[in-house]
Short mmCIF file of C-alpha atoms and ligand atoms in Angstrom, two decimals:
data_model
loop_
_atom_site.label_atom_id
_atom_site.label_comp_id
_atom_site.label_asym_id
_atom_site.label_seq_id
_atom_site.Cartn_x
_atom_site.Cartn_y
_atom_site.Cartn_z
CA MET A 463 -0.03 -0.02 0.01
CA ILE A 464 1.39 3.37 -1.03
CA LYS A 465 1.39 5.89 1.77
CA ASP A 466 0.06 9.25 0.60
CA THR A 467 1.61 12.25 2.40
CA GLU A 468 0.07 15.02 0.26
CA VAL A 469 -2.80 15.47 -2.10
CA ARG A 470 -1.98 14.80 -5.74
CA LEU A 471 -4.02 15.22 -8.88
CA GLY A 472 -4.63 11.53 -9.11
CA HIS A 473 -6.61 11.73 -5.90
CA GLY A 474 -9.38 13.35 -7.95
CA SER A 475 -9.07 11.01 -10.90
CA GLY A 476 -12.16 8.80 -10.25
CA GLY A 477 -9.76 5.85 -10.41
CA ALA A 478 -7.61 3.76 -8.06
CA MET A 479 -5.90 6.67 -6.20
CA MET A 480 -9.19 8.41 -5.46
CA LYS A 481 -10.71 5.11 -4.25
CA ARG A 482 -7.73 4.63 -1.96
CA LEU A 483 -8.16 8.14 -0.50
CA ILE A 484 -11.84 7.54 0.11
CA ASP A 485 -11.31 4.07 1.62
CA THR A 486 -8.33 4.93 3.82
CA LEU A 487 -9.19 8.47 4.90
CA PHE A 488 -12.80 9.62 4.28
CA LEU A 489 -14.51 6.35 5.08
CA GLU A 490 -12.34 5.89 8.17
CA GLU A 491 -13.45 9.30 9.49
CA PHE A 492 -16.99 9.36 8.24
CA ALA A 493 -17.94 5.71 8.09
CA ASP A 494 -21.66 5.26 7.95
CA GLU A 495 -23.63 2.24 6.92
CA ALA A 496 -25.24 4.19 4.06
CA ALA A 497 -21.86 5.08 2.58
CA LEU A 498 -20.32 1.63 2.68
CA PRO A 499 -21.78 0.13 -0.53
CA GLY A 500 -19.75 2.67 -2.53
CA ASP A 501 -22.66 3.69 -4.83
CA ASP A 502 -23.00 7.14 -6.34
CA ALA A 503 -25.86 8.13 -4.01
CA ALA A 504 -26.48 7.22 -0.46
CA VAL A 505 -29.91 5.88 0.29
CA VAL A 506 -31.07 6.74 3.85
CA PRO A 507 -34.37 6.37 5.77
CA LEU A 508 -36.24 9.50 6.54
CA GLY A 509 -39.81 9.85 7.79
CA GLY A 510 -40.84 6.42 6.64
CA GLU A 511 -39.45 7.01 3.12
CA ARG A 512 -36.06 6.21 1.60
CA VAL A 513 -34.19 9.29 0.33
CA ALA A 514 -31.37 9.22 -2.10
CA VAL A 515 -28.83 11.97 -1.65
CA SER A 516 -25.57 12.79 -3.52
CA THR A 517 -23.22 15.73 -3.99
CA ASP A 518 -20.62 16.59 -6.52
CA SER A 519 -18.27 19.51 -7.24
CA PHE A 520 -17.45 20.74 -10.72
CA VAL A 521 -14.08 22.28 -11.65
CA VAL A 522 -13.99 21.57 -15.39
CA THR A 523 -11.66 23.59 -17.62
CA PRO A 524 -12.45 25.16 -19.95
CA ALA A 525 -15.79 26.08 -18.37
CA PHE A 526 -17.31 26.41 -21.89
CA PHE A 527 -16.85 23.53 -24.40
CA PRO A 528 -18.59 21.99 -27.42
CA GLY A 529 -21.91 20.55 -26.18
CA GLY A 530 -22.20 22.50 -22.96
CA ASN A 531 -20.63 24.33 -20.09
CA ILE A 532 -19.84 23.74 -16.47
CA GLY A 533 -23.41 24.51 -15.51
CA ARG A 534 -24.89 21.70 -17.69
CA VAL A 535 -22.39 19.26 -16.26
CA ALA A 536 -23.06 20.45 -12.66
CA VAL A 537 -26.80 19.67 -13.04
CA CYS A 538 -26.45 16.49 -15.04
CA GLY A 539 -23.71 15.02 -12.85
CA THR A 540 -25.79 15.24 -9.68
CA VAL A 541 -29.08 14.36 -11.29
CA ASN A 542 -27.46 11.21 -12.74
CA ASP A 543 -25.74 10.24 -9.50
CA VAL A 544 -29.09 10.45 -7.55
CA ALA A 545 -30.94 8.72 -10.35
CA THR A 546 -28.58 5.72 -10.43
CA SER A 547 -30.18 4.69 -7.13
CA GLY A 548 -33.49 4.44 -8.89
CA ALA A 549 -34.82 7.55 -7.06
CA ARG A 550 -37.07 10.14 -8.64
CA VAL A 551 -34.77 13.15 -8.40
CA ALA A 552 -36.70 16.10 -7.10
CA TYR A 553 -34.46 18.94 -5.78
CA LEU A 554 -30.99 20.30 -6.26
CA THR A 555 -28.78 22.71 -4.40
CA CYS A 556 -26.03 24.81 -5.97
CA GLY A 557 -22.95 26.39 -4.38
CA PHE A 558 -20.73 28.74 -6.44
CA ILE A 559 -17.13 29.51 -5.65
CA LEU A 560 -16.19 32.46 -7.80
CA GLU A 561 -12.90 34.19 -8.45
CA GLU A 562 -12.86 37.97 -8.19
CA GLY A 563 -12.98 39.39 -11.72
CA TYR A 564 -15.12 36.66 -13.28
CA PRO A 565 -17.41 38.10 -15.98
CA ILE A 566 -20.99 38.47 -14.83
CA ASP A 567 -22.30 37.74 -18.31
CA LYS A 568 -20.55 34.34 -18.28
CA LEU A 569 -21.99 33.65 -14.86
CA ARG A 570 -25.46 34.47 -16.20
CA GLU A 571 -24.96 32.07 -19.09
CA ILE A 572 -23.91 29.27 -16.76
CA ALA A 573 -26.90 29.94 -14.48
CA ARG A 574 -29.29 30.01 -17.41
CA THR A 575 -27.91 26.72 -18.68
CA MET A 576 -28.43 25.17 -15.21
CA ALA A 577 -32.00 26.36 -15.16
CA GLN A 578 -32.71 24.90 -18.65
CA THR A 579 -30.97 21.58 -17.79
CA ALA A 580 -32.87 21.28 -14.50
CA ALA A 581 -36.20 21.99 -16.34
CA GLU A 582 -35.35 19.30 -18.84
CA ALA A 583 -34.64 16.81 -16.01
CA GLY A 584 -37.80 17.91 -14.23
CA VAL A 585 -35.94 18.89 -11.06
CA LYS A 586 -35.87 22.22 -9.14
CA ILE A 587 -32.90 24.18 -7.94
CA VAL A 588 -34.13 25.35 -4.62
CA THR A 589 -31.24 26.73 -2.59
CA GLY A 590 -27.61 27.73 -3.03
CA ASP A 591 -24.61 29.59 -1.78
CA THR A 592 -22.14 32.16 -3.24
CA LYS A 593 -18.53 32.59 -2.18
CA VAL A 594 -15.97 34.85 -3.79
CA VAL A 595 -12.17 34.45 -3.40
CA GLU A 596 -9.48 36.89 -4.32
CA ARG A 597 -8.09 37.03 -7.82
CA GLY A 598 -5.62 34.21 -8.35
CA LYS A 599 -7.00 32.10 -5.47
CA ALA A 600 -9.35 30.04 -7.70
CA ASP A 601 -9.91 29.54 -11.44
CA GLY A 602 -12.99 31.51 -12.52
CA VAL A 603 -15.92 29.39 -11.40
CA PHE A 604 -16.31 26.21 -9.41
CA ILE A 605 -19.75 24.72 -8.68
CA ASN A 606 -21.03 22.26 -6.09
CA THR A 607 -24.47 20.72 -6.51
CA ALA A 608 -26.37 18.27 -4.28
CA GLY A 609 -29.47 16.46 -5.07
CA VAL A 610 -32.24 14.51 -3.32
CA GLY A 611 -35.03 12.23 -4.47
CA LEU A 612 -37.37 9.51 -3.16
CA VAL A 613 -36.63 5.87 -3.89
CA PRO A 614 -39.76 4.01 -4.90
CA VAL A 615 -40.86 1.12 -2.81
CA ASN A 616 -39.26 -2.26 -3.83
CA VAL A 617 -36.40 -0.45 -5.77
CA ASP A 618 -33.03 -1.62 -4.28
CA LEU A 619 -30.18 -1.03 -6.61
CA SER A 620 -26.45 -1.40 -5.90
CA GLY A 621 -23.23 -2.13 -7.66
CA ALA A 622 -22.96 -5.00 -5.14
CA HIS A 623 -25.97 -6.75 -6.68
CA CYS A 624 -24.39 -8.12 -9.89
CA ARG A 625 -24.69 -11.95 -10.34
CA PRO A 626 -23.07 -14.33 -12.74
CA GLY A 627 -25.13 -14.49 -15.92
CA ASP A 628 -26.24 -10.91 -15.75
CA VAL A 629 -25.85 -8.71 -18.87
CA VAL A 630 -24.02 -5.38 -19.08
CA LEU A 631 -25.44 -2.53 -21.26
CA VAL A 632 -24.17 0.96 -22.14
CA SER A 633 -26.58 3.69 -23.20
CA GLY A 634 -24.42 5.00 -26.13
CA THR A 635 -21.01 5.96 -27.44
CA ILE A 636 -18.24 6.22 -24.92
CA GLY A 637 -15.43 8.78 -24.44
CA ASP A 638 -17.23 11.77 -25.95
CA HIS A 639 -17.05 14.11 -23.02
CA GLY A 640 -13.43 13.58 -22.17
CA ILE A 641 -12.28 13.97 -25.78
CA ALA A 642 -14.44 17.11 -26.31
CA ILE A 643 -12.78 18.67 -23.26
CA VAL A 644 -9.21 17.66 -24.18
CA SER A 645 -9.71 18.90 -27.70
CA GLN A 646 -10.41 22.33 -26.30
CA ARG A 647 -7.29 22.44 -24.25
CA GLU A 648 -3.61 23.14 -24.73
CA GLY A 649 -3.88 23.88 -28.48
CA LEU A 650 -5.18 20.40 -29.15
CA ALA A 651 -8.07 21.71 -31.27
CA PHE A 652 -7.81 18.77 -33.72
CA SER A 653 -11.49 18.20 -33.79
CA THR A 654 -14.37 20.55 -33.31
CA THR A 655 -16.82 17.88 -34.31
CA ILE A 656 -16.74 15.99 -30.99
CA GLN A 657 -19.28 17.31 -28.52
CA SER A 658 -19.63 16.62 -24.85
CA ASP A 659 -22.49 14.10 -24.16
CA ALA A 660 -23.51 15.81 -20.96
CA ALA A 661 -27.19 14.91 -20.44
CA PRO A 662 -29.68 14.30 -17.63
CA LEU A 663 -30.36 10.53 -17.65
CA ASN A 664 -33.03 10.29 -14.92
CA HIS A 665 -35.82 9.74 -17.39
CA LEU A 666 -33.81 7.14 -19.26
CA ILE A 667 -33.06 5.31 -16.01
CA ALA A 668 -36.77 5.37 -15.06
CA ASP A 669 -37.63 3.94 -18.54
CA VAL A 670 -35.11 1.07 -18.12
CA LEU A 671 -36.36 0.32 -14.63
CA ALA A 672 -39.90 0.17 -15.84
CA ALA A 673 -38.97 -2.23 -18.64
CA ALA A 674 -36.46 -4.28 -16.62
CA PRO A 675 -37.67 -4.13 -13.01
CA ASN A 676 -35.04 -6.54 -11.70
CA THR A 677 -32.15 -4.33 -12.86
CA ARG A 678 -29.17 -4.81 -10.46
CA CYS A 679 -27.55 -1.36 -10.80
CA PHE A 680 -26.84 1.73 -12.85
CA ARG A 681 -23.80 3.93 -12.79
CA ASP A 682 -22.71 6.85 -14.96
CA PRO A 683 -19.11 6.21 -16.04
CA THR A 684 -17.72 9.66 -15.50
CA ARG A 685 -14.07 10.16 -14.32
CA GLY A 686 -12.22 6.89 -14.76
CA GLY A 687 -14.56 5.91 -17.56
CA VAL A 688 -16.29 2.61 -18.26
CA ALA A 689 -13.27 0.63 -17.05
CA SER A 690 -13.45 2.09 -13.58
CA THR A 691 -17.24 1.64 -13.30
CA LEU A 692 -17.02 -2.04 -14.28
CA ASN A 693 -14.18 -2.66 -11.88
CA GLU A 694 -16.23 -1.03 -9.06
CA PHE A 695 -19.14 -3.38 -9.87
CA ALA A 696 -16.83 -6.42 -10.11
CA GLU A 697 -15.20 -5.68 -6.74
CA ALA A 698 -18.48 -4.73 -4.96
CA SER A 699 -20.21 -7.91 -6.18
CA GLY A 700 -17.29 -10.32 -6.08
CA VAL A 701 -17.68 -11.30 -9.71
CA ASP A 702 -15.77 -11.08 -12.98
CA ILE A 703 -17.06 -9.18 -16.01
CA VAL A 704 -16.30 -9.81 -19.68
CA VAL A 705 -16.75 -7.07 -22.27
CA ARG A 706 -16.72 -7.61 -26.04
CA GLU A 707 -14.77 -4.66 -27.54
CA GLN A 708 -16.49 -4.85 -30.95
CA ASP A 709 -19.87 -4.32 -29.31
CA VAL A 710 -18.94 -1.17 -27.44
CA PRO A 711 -20.12 1.92 -29.37
CA VAL A 712 -17.24 4.44 -30.00
CA ARG A 713 -17.31 7.34 -32.47
CA ASP A 714 -14.55 7.09 -35.13
CA GLU A 715 -13.37 10.65 -34.19
CA VAL A 716 -13.10 9.69 -30.54
CA ARG A 717 -11.25 6.44 -31.36
CA GLY A 718 -8.89 8.46 -33.58
CA ALA A 719 -8.29 11.03 -30.85
CA CYS A 720 -7.58 8.37 -28.25
CA ASP A 721 -5.08 6.62 -30.63
CA MET A 722 -3.32 9.99 -31.23
CA LEU A 723 -3.18 10.97 -27.57
CA GLY A 724 -2.49 7.50 -26.16
CA TYR A 725 -5.68 7.31 -24.13
CA ASP A 726 -7.66 4.15 -23.43
CA VAL A 727 -11.19 5.06 -24.47
CA PHE A 728 -12.46 2.78 -21.69
CA GLN A 729 -10.85 5.14 -19.14
CA VAL A 730 -12.13 8.46 -20.72
CA ALA A 731 -14.92 10.32 -18.91
CA ASN A 732 -18.52 10.41 -20.03
CA GLU A 733 -21.19 12.77 -18.73
CA GLY A 734 -24.27 11.46 -20.50
CA LYS A 735 -23.98 7.71 -20.47
CA ILE A 736 -25.19 5.00 -18.11
CA ILE A 737 -23.93 1.49 -17.55
CA ALA A 738 -26.73 -0.87 -16.52
CA VAL A 739 -26.45 -4.48 -15.23
CA VAL A 740 -29.67 -6.52 -15.70
CA PRO A 741 -30.65 -10.19 -15.50
CA ALA A 742 -30.24 -11.91 -18.83
CA GLY A 743 -33.95 -12.39 -19.19
CA GLU A 744 -34.58 -8.65 -19.05
CA ALA A 745 -31.71 -7.50 -21.25
CA ALA A 746 -33.69 -7.16 -24.48
CA ASP A 747 -36.38 -5.10 -22.78
CA ALA A 748 -33.75 -2.92 -21.10
CA LEU A 749 -32.03 -2.35 -24.43
CA ARG A 750 -35.30 -1.44 -26.13
CA ALA A 751 -36.15 1.02 -23.37
CA MET A 752 -32.73 2.73 -23.69
CA ARG A 753 -32.94 2.97 -27.43
CA SER A 754 -36.44 4.57 -27.15
CA ASN A 755 -34.97 7.47 -25.20
CA ARG A 756 -33.33 10.43 -26.96
CA TYR A 757 -30.14 9.84 -24.99
CA GLY A 758 -29.97 6.08 -25.61
CA ALA A 759 -30.28 5.74 -29.41
CA ASP A 760 -26.80 4.04 -29.64
CA ALA A 761 -27.33 1.78 -26.61
CA ALA A 762 -25.79 -1.65 -26.81
CA ILE A 763 -25.34 -4.91 -24.87
CA ILE A 764 -21.57 -5.02 -24.30
CA GLY A 765 -20.84 -7.96 -21.97
CA GLU A 766 -21.67 -10.37 -19.22
CA VAL A 767 -21.08 -10.90 -15.57
CA THR A 768 -19.33 -14.24 -14.90
CA GLU A 769 -18.18 -16.34 -11.89
CA PRO A 770 -14.89 -15.20 -10.57
CA ALA A 771 -12.10 -17.02 -12.45
CA THR A 772 -10.31 -17.72 -9.19
CA PRO A 773 -11.95 -17.54 -5.79
CA GLY A 774 -11.99 -13.88 -4.55
CA SER A 775 -11.08 -12.46 -7.96
CA HIS A 776 -12.97 -9.54 -9.45
CA THR A 777 -11.48 -9.03 -12.89
CA VAL A 778 -12.82 -7.17 -15.85
CA ARG A 779 -11.71 -8.62 -19.16
CA LEU A 780 -12.00 -7.18 -22.64
CA GLN A 781 -12.27 -9.58 -25.62
CA THR A 782 -10.71 -7.91 -28.59
CA PRO A 783 -12.06 -8.42 -32.15
CA PHE A 784 -8.84 -10.43 -32.81
CA GLY A 785 -9.75 -13.07 -30.30
CA SER A 786 -7.28 -12.03 -27.66
CA THR A 787 -8.23 -10.90 -24.16
CA ARG A 788 -6.79 -8.07 -22.07
CA ILE A 789 -7.47 -6.92 -18.50
CA LEU A 790 -9.49 -3.75 -18.37
CA ASP A 791 -7.95 -2.03 -15.33
CA MET A 792 -9.25 0.77 -13.22
CA LEU A 793 -7.64 4.11 -14.09
CA VAL A 794 -4.34 4.45 -12.19
CA GLY A 795 -2.89 7.93 -11.59
CA GLU A 796 -4.44 10.80 -13.49
CA GLN A 797 -5.33 11.03 -17.16
CA LEU A 798 -7.16 14.34 -17.55
CA PRO A 799 -7.44 16.47 -14.50
CA ARG A 800 -10.45 18.80 -14.18
CA ILE A 801 -12.53 16.93 -16.69
CA CYS A 802 -15.77 17.68 -14.79
MG1 LIG B 421 -21.49 8.98 -10.88
#
């Protein structure tokens, strides 16, 4: 075990370093039963109901990019994290940390985008906070959002519920958000055709849950990408997962950008995609429900959950079109800081 003595960029990667920080520091200090499953939202009892609650901070740079801005990601990210529990997302909070000198017209545009995105999701932004720090002490605008919603009776989703024989679906092309952001940075404007996929997926998740009521879990593969999400499921459930590379939808431009930059598309962030694990008997219905939603047109069945190859293993394997197999690892270190 590596001993961390100071915070490094990789601690915010969504991958292995961040998981280590959470497991060995935050969970040690804050351990609560509701936090232990490691899902994107905590589900807690309140007044006879079950409430899903989640929070997320947004530091993406640049704050404006093809397909959206930090405000759209700030609403979608939290809506999606709450929705993965199966909850009906109802209310959001928003906290702004602003740097002295930030243009008010840009802040207006971000706020307007947040209002439009919340309206699209059918959620209300009901409270917030504003802090301003001196010039040079932050980078323009950072946003924190939190969200709450009620979990319907009999809905009990968790990454720990995957079983051998289950089927893995993805709601569309992977890697779009990360590549859209990186293409805007550092003079890497090689492609203006790639747009962020940032989207609120609560309606899509509700559609899938209605069609496939025994769905095991949903997760939005944001930082750390599809590889990290599948590794989280495998570890939480004590299973292996096999993914067929040729069945995973990837845009040609995104694949080309990943080849050029040396990124593994399975580790690139998404902001408008969902991974679902469902029993085999409900996979066709889940796929049909995804494809009927505007954000799931390119949905696909990409793999299966299997028995662990060796007792105690939780390995994610990728079958390549050439017949070989490689291990799909959780993101180690940091690939793209400040991606969301
Ligand atoms: Mg998430």
